[in-house]
Short mmCIF file of C-alpha atoms in Angstrom, two decimals:
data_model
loop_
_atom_site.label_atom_id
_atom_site.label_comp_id
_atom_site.label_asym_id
_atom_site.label_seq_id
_atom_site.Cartn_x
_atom_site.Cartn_y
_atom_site.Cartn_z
CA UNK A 1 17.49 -13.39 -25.86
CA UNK A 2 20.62 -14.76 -24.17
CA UNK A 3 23.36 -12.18 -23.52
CA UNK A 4 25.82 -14.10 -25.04
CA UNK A 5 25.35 -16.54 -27.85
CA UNK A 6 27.22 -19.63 -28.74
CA UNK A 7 26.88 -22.61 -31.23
CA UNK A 8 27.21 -25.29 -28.83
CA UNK A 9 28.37 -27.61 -31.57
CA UNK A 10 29.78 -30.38 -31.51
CA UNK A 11 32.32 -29.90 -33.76
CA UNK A 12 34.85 -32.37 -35.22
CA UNK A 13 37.66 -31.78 -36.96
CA UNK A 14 40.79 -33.72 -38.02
CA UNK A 15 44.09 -33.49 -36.18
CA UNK A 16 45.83 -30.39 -37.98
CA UNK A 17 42.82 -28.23 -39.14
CA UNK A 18 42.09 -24.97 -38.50
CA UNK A 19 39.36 -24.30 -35.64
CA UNK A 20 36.80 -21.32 -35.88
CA UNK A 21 35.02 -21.10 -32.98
CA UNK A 22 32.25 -17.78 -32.64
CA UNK A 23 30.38 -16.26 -30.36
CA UNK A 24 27.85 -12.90 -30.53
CA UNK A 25 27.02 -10.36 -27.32
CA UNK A 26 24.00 -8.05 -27.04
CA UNK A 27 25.16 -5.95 -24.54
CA UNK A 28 27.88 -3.13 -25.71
CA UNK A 29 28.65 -2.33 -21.97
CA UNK A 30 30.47 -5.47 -22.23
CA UNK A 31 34.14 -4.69 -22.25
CA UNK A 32 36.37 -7.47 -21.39
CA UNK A 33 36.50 -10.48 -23.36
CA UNK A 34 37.57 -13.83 -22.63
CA UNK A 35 37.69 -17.78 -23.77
CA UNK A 36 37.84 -20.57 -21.75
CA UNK A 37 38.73 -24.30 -22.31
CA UNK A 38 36.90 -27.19 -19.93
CA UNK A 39 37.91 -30.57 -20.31
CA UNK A 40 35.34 -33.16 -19.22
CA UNK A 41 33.58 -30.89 -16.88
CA UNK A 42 36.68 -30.14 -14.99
CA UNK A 43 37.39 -26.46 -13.73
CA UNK A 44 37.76 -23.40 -16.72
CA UNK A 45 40.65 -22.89 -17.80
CA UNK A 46 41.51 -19.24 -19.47
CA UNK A 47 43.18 -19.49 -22.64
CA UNK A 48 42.67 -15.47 -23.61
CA UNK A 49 42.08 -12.74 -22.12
CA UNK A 50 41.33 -9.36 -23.71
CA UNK A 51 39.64 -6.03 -24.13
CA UNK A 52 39.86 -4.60 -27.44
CA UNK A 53 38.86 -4.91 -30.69
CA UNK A 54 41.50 -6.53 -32.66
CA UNK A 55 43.47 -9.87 -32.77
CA UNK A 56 45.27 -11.16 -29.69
CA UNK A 57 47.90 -14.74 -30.07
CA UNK A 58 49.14 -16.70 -27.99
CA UNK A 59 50.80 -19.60 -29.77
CA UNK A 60 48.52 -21.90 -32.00
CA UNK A 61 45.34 -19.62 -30.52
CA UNK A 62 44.42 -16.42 -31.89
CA UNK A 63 41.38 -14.69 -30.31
CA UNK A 64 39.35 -11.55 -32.42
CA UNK A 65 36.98 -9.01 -31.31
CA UNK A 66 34.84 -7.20 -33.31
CA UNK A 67 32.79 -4.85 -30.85
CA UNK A 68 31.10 -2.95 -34.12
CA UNK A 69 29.78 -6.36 -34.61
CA UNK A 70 29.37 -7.85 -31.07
CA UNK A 71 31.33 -10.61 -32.57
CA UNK A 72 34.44 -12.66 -30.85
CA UNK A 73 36.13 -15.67 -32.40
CA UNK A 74 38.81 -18.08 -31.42
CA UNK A 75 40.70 -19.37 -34.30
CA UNK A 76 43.08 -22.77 -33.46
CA UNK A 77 45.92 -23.73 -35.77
CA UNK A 78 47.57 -26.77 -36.30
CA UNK A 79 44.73 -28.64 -33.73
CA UNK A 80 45.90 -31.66 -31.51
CA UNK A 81 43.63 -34.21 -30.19
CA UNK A 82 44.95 -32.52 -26.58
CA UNK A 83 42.48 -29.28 -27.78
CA UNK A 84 39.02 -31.38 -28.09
CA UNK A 85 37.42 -30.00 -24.86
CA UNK A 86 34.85 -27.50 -24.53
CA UNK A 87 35.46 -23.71 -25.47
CA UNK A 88 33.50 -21.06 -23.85
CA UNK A 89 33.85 -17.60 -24.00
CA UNK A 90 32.63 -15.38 -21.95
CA UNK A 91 32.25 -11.39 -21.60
CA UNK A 92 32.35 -9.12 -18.74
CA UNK A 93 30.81 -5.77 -17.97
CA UNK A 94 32.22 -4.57 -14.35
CA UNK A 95 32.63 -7.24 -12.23
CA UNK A 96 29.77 -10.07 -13.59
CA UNK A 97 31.24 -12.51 -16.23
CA UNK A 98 28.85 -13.82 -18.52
CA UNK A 99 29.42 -17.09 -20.33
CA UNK A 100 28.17 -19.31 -24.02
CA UNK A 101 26.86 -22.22 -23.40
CA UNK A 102 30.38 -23.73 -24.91
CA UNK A 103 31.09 -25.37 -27.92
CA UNK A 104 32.04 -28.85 -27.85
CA UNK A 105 35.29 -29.60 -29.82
CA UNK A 106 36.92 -33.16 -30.97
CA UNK A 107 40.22 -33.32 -32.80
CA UNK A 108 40.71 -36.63 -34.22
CA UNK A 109 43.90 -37.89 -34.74
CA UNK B 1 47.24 -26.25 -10.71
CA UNK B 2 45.32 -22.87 -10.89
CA UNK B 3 46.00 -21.14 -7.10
CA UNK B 4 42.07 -21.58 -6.69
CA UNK B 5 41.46 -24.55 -3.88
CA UNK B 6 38.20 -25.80 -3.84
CA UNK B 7 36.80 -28.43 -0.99
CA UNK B 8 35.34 -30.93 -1.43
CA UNK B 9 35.90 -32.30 -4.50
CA UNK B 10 32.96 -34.30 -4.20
CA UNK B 11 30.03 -33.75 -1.82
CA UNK B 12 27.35 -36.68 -1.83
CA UNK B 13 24.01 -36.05 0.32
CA UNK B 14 20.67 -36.46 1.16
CA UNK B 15 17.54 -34.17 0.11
CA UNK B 16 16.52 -31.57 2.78
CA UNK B 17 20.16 -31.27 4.27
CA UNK B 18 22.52 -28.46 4.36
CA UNK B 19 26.35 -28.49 3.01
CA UNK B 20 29.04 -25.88 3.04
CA UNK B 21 31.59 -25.56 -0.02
CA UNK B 22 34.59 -23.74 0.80
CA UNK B 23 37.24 -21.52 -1.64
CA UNK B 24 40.53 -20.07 -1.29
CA UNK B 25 41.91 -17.55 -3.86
CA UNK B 26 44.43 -16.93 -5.88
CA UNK B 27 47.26 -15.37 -3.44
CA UNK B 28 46.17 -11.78 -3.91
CA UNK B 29 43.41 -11.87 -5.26
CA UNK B 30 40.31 -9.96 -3.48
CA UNK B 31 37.29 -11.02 -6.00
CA UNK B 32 35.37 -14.80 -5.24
CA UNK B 33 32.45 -15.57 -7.58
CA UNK B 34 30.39 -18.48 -7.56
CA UNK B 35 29.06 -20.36 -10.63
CA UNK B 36 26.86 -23.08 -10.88
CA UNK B 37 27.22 -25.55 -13.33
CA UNK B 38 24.47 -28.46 -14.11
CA UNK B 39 24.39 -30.84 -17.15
CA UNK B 40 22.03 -29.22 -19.23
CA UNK B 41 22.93 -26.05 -18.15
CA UNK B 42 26.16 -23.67 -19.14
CA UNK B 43 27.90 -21.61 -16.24
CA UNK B 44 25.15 -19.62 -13.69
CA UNK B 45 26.42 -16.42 -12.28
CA UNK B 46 25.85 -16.88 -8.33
CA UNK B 47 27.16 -14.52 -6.39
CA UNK B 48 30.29 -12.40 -5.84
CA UNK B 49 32.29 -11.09 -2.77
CA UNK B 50 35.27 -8.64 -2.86
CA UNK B 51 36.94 -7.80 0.09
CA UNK B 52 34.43 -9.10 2.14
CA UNK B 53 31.83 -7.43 1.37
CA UNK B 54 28.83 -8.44 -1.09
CA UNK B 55 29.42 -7.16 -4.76
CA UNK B 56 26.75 -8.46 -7.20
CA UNK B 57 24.14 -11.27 -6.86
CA UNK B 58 22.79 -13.51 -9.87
CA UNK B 59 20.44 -16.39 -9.66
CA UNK B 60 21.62 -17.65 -6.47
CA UNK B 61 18.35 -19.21 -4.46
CA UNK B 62 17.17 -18.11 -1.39
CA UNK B 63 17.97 -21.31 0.36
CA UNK B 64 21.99 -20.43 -0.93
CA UNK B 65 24.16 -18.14 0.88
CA UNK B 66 27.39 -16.94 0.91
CA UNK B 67 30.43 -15.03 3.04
CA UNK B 68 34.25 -13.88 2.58
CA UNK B 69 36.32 -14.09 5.45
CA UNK B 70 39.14 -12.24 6.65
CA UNK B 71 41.16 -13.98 4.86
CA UNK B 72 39.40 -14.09 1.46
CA UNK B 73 38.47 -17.64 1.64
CA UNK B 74 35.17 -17.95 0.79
CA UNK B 75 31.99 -20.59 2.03
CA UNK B 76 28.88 -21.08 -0.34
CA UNK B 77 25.84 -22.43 2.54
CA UNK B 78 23.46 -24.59 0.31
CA UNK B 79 20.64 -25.32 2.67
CA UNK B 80 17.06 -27.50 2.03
CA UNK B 81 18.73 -29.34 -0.63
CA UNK B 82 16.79 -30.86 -3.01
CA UNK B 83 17.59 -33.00 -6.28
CA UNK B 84 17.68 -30.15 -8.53
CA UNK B 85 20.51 -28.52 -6.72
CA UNK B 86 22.85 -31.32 -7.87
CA UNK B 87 25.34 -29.76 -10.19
CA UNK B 88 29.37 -28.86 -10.08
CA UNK B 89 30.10 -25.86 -8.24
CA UNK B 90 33.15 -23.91 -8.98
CA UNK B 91 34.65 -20.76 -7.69
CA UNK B 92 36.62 -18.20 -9.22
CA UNK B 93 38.91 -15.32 -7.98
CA UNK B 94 40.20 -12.59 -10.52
CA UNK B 95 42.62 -9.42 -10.12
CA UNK B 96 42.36 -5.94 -12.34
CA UNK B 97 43.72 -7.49 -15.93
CA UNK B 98 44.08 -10.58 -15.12
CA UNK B 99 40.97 -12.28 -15.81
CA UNK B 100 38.80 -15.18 -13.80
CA UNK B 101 40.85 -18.46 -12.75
CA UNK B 102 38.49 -21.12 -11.39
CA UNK B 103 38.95 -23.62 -8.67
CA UNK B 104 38.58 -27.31 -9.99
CA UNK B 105 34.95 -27.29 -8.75
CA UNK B 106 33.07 -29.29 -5.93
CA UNK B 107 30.84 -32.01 -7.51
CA UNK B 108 27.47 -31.77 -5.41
CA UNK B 109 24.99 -35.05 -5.92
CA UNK B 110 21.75 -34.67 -3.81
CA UNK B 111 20.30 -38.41 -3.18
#
């Protein structure tokens, strides 16, 4: 069983949905929690960083953990063509981060 | 641009050789990790250095090695290459709270 678990996707959505994107972690020493967007196989970008259970925003992307559940989301309003890309996220436990496989995301105008 | 330089961008060579990839942190930053990345593969773990020193090892191959320098900057040694080691390499450097910024990756084709 992988660590972390991802729905690689794709996924395609028109321009201005909202995007659910979910992940689930085996490990509960995992306690930082982080998504990453990669466009086209280009370096990770971080989009969120956090490590508590709870919502975090940061303009049109809202990122929830639920450690009871070993669940994290990433929720995308209002999505532009500009978001399709891959989304990983990725947990750490000390100083090893482990990553989804990514889900790929389109956004079609 | 993230403050994570990797060279080269793009590394094209023969089976059997050896190449060197090379990282510089973020400005502060004390932490390099390596990941692999190949097309039917997500993100490998490779290695990590902080300070210097050695701080965790995942699948990184035998013939791979790695150092920090003095500086931070970092070197990944890929030696014996062989077709299956073609992939894009990136780096990453973090700081306490801050999370993992990665370089923009060296692209690695073995011929």
């Amino acid at each position: 069983q992988k660590e972390v678990e991802q729905d690689p996707g794709p996924l395609s959505v028109p321009e201005g949905a909202i995007v659910s994107l979910n992940c689930t972690y085996s490990n509960s020493a995992f306690q930082y929690f982080m998504w990453y967007r990669q466009y086209s196989r280009k370096g990770p970008e971080l989009l969120m960083y956090t490590y508590s259970s709870g919502n975090k925003e940061d303009g049109r992307f809202t990122a929830q953990v639920d450690k009871s559940s070993k669940y994290i989301s990433l929720f995308i309003r209002d999505s532009q063509p500009s978001d399709s890309a891959t989304y990983l996220c990725a947990t750490a436990s000390g100083s090893r981060l482990t990553f989804g496989e990514g889900t790929q995301l389109t956004v079609n105008p | 641009d993230s403050g994570v330089t990797q060279t080269p961008k793009h590394l094209i060579t023969a089976t059997g050789q050896r190449v060197t990839l090379r990282c510089s942190p973020r400005s502060g930053d004390l932490s390099v990790y390596w990941y692999q990345q190949s097309l039917d593969q997500g993100l490998q773990f490779l290695i990590q250095y902080y300070n210097g020193e050695e701080r965790a090892k995942g699948n990184i191959l035998e013939r791979f090695s790695a150092q920090q320098f003095p500086d931070l900057h970092s070197e990944l040694n890929l030696s014996s290459l062989e077709l299956g080691d073609s992939a894009l390499y990136f780096c990453a450097s973090s700081a306490p709270g801050y999370g993992y910024t990665f370089g923009s990756g060296t692209r690695l084709t073995v011929v």
